[in-house]
Rosetta silent file (secondary structure, phi, psi, omega in degrees, C-alpha in Angstrom):
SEQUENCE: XXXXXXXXXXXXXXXXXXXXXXXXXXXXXXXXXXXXXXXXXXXXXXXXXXXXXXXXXXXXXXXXXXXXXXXXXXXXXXXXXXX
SCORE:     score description
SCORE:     0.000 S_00000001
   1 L     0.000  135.818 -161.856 -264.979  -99.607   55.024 S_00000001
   2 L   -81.012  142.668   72.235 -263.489 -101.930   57.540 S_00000001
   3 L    50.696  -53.976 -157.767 -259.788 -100.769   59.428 S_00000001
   4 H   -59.600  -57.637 -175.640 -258.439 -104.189   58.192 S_00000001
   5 H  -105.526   54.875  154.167 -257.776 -102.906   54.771 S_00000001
   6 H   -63.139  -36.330 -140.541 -256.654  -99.492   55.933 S_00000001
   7 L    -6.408  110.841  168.057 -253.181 -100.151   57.115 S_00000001
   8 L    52.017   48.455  160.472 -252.895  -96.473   58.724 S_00000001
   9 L   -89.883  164.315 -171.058 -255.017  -94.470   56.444 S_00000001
  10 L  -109.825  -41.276  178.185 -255.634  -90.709   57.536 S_00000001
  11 L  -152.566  165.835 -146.746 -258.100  -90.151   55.218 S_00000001
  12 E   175.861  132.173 -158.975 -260.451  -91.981   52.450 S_00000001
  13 E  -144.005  142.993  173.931 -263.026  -90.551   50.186 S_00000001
  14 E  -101.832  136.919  164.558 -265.667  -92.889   48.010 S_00000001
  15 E  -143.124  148.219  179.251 -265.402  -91.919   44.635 S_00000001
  16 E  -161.667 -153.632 -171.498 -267.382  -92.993   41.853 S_00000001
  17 L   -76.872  -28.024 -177.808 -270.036  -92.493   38.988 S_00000001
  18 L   -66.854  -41.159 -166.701 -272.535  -90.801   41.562 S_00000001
  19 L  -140.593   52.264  178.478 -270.521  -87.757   42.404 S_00000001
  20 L    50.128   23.850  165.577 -268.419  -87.696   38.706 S_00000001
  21 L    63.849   47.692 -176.810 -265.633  -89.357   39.975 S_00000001
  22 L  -107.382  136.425  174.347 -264.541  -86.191   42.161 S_00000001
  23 L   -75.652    1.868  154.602 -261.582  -87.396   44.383 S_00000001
  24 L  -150.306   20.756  152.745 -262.924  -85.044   47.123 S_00000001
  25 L   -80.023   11.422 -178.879 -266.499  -84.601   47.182 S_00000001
  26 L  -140.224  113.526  165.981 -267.610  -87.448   49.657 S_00000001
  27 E   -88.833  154.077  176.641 -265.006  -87.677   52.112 S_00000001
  28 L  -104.417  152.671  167.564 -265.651  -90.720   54.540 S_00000001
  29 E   -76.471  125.030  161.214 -265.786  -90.139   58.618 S_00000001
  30 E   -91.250 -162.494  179.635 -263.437  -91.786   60.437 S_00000001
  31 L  -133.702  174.196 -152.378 -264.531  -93.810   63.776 S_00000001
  32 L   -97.916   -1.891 -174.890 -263.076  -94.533   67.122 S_00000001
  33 L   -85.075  -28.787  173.165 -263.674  -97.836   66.012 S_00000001
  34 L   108.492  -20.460 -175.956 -260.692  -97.648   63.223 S_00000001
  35 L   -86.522 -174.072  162.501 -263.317  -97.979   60.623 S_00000001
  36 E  -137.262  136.743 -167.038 -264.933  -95.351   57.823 S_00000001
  37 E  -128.573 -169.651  168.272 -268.055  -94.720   57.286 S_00000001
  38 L   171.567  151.192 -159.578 -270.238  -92.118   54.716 S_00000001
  39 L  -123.467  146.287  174.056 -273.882  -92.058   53.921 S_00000001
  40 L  -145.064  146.563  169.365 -275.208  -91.299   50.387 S_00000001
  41 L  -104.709  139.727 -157.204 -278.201  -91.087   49.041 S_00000001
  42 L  -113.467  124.106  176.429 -278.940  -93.034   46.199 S_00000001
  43 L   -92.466  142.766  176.866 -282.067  -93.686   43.693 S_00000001
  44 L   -58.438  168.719 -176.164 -283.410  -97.206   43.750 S_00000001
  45 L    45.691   30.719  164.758 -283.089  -99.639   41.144 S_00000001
  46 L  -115.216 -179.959 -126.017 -279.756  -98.088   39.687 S_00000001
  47 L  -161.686  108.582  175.682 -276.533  -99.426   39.677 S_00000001
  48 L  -122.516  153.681 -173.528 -273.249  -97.199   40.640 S_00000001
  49 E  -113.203  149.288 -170.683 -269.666  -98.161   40.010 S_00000001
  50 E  -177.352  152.769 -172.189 -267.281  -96.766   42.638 S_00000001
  51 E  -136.511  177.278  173.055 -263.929  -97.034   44.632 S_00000001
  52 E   -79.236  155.136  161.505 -261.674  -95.962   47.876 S_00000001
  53 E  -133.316  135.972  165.584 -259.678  -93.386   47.189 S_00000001
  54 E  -120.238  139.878 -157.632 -256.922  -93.788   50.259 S_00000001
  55 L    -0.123   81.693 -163.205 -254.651  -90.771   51.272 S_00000001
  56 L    10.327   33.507  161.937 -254.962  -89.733   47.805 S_00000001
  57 L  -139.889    9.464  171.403 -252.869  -92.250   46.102 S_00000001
  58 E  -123.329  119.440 -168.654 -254.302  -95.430   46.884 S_00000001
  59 L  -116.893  158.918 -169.628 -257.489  -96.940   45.422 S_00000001
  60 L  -126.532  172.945  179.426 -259.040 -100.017   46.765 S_00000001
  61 L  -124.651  166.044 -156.800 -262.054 -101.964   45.851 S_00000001
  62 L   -95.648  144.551 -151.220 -264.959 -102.504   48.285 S_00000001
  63 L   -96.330  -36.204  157.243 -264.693 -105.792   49.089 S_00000001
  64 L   -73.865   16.256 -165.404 -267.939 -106.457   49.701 S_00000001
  65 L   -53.732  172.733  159.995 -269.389 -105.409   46.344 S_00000001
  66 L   -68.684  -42.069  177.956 -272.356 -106.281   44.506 S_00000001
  67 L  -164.789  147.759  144.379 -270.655 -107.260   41.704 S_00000001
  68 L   -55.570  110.146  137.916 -267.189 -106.172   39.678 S_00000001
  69 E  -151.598 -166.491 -159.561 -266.443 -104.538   36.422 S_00000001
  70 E  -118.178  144.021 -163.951 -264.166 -103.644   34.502 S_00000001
  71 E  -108.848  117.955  175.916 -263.009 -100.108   33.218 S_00000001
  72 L   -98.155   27.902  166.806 -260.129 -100.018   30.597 S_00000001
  73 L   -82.429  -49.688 -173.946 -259.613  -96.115   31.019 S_00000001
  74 L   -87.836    6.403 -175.244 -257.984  -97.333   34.575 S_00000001
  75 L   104.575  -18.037 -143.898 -256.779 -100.514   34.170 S_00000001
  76 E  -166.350  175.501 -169.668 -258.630 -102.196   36.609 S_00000001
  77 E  -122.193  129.024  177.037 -262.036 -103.269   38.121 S_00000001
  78 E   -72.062  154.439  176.837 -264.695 -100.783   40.050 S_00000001
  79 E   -97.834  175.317  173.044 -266.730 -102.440   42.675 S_00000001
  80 E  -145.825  172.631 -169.371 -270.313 -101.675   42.058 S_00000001
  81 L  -119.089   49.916 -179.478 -273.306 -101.177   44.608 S_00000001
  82 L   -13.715  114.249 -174.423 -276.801 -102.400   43.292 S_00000001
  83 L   -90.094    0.000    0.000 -279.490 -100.052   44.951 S_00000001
């Protein structure tokens, strides 16, 4: 996840469909670089929906997704990753 839409975060966890939607079981690293990174493994040819979680009240969408969609438990649209 790129620094630019960080503004000051301390700490940022991917959460999604992959790991139940737990708001801490993939924490991201940061880097000296300003960015965050995290590596997951993934099975090909599925399709995960997922978000930022940013110092646990802010969620962002990856900006780069594969595609959007949208979930009307939150309100809002999940990025998604194509493997």
């Amino acid at each position: 996840m790129p620094k630019e839409s960080l503004s000051n975060a301390h700490n940022v966890c991917i959460v999604g469909d992959f790991n139940n939607w737990s708001t801490n079981n993939t924490p991201m690293k940061y880097l000296k670089s300003g960015d965050f990174t995290a590596t997951l493994e993934l099975r090909p040819g599925q399709e995960y929906q997922f978000r930022y979680l940013i110092d646990n009240r802010r969620w962002e969408n990856d900006r780069e997704a594969d595609k959007y969609i949208f979930n009307a438990y939150a309100n809002c649209e999940n990025s998604v990753v194509i493997v």
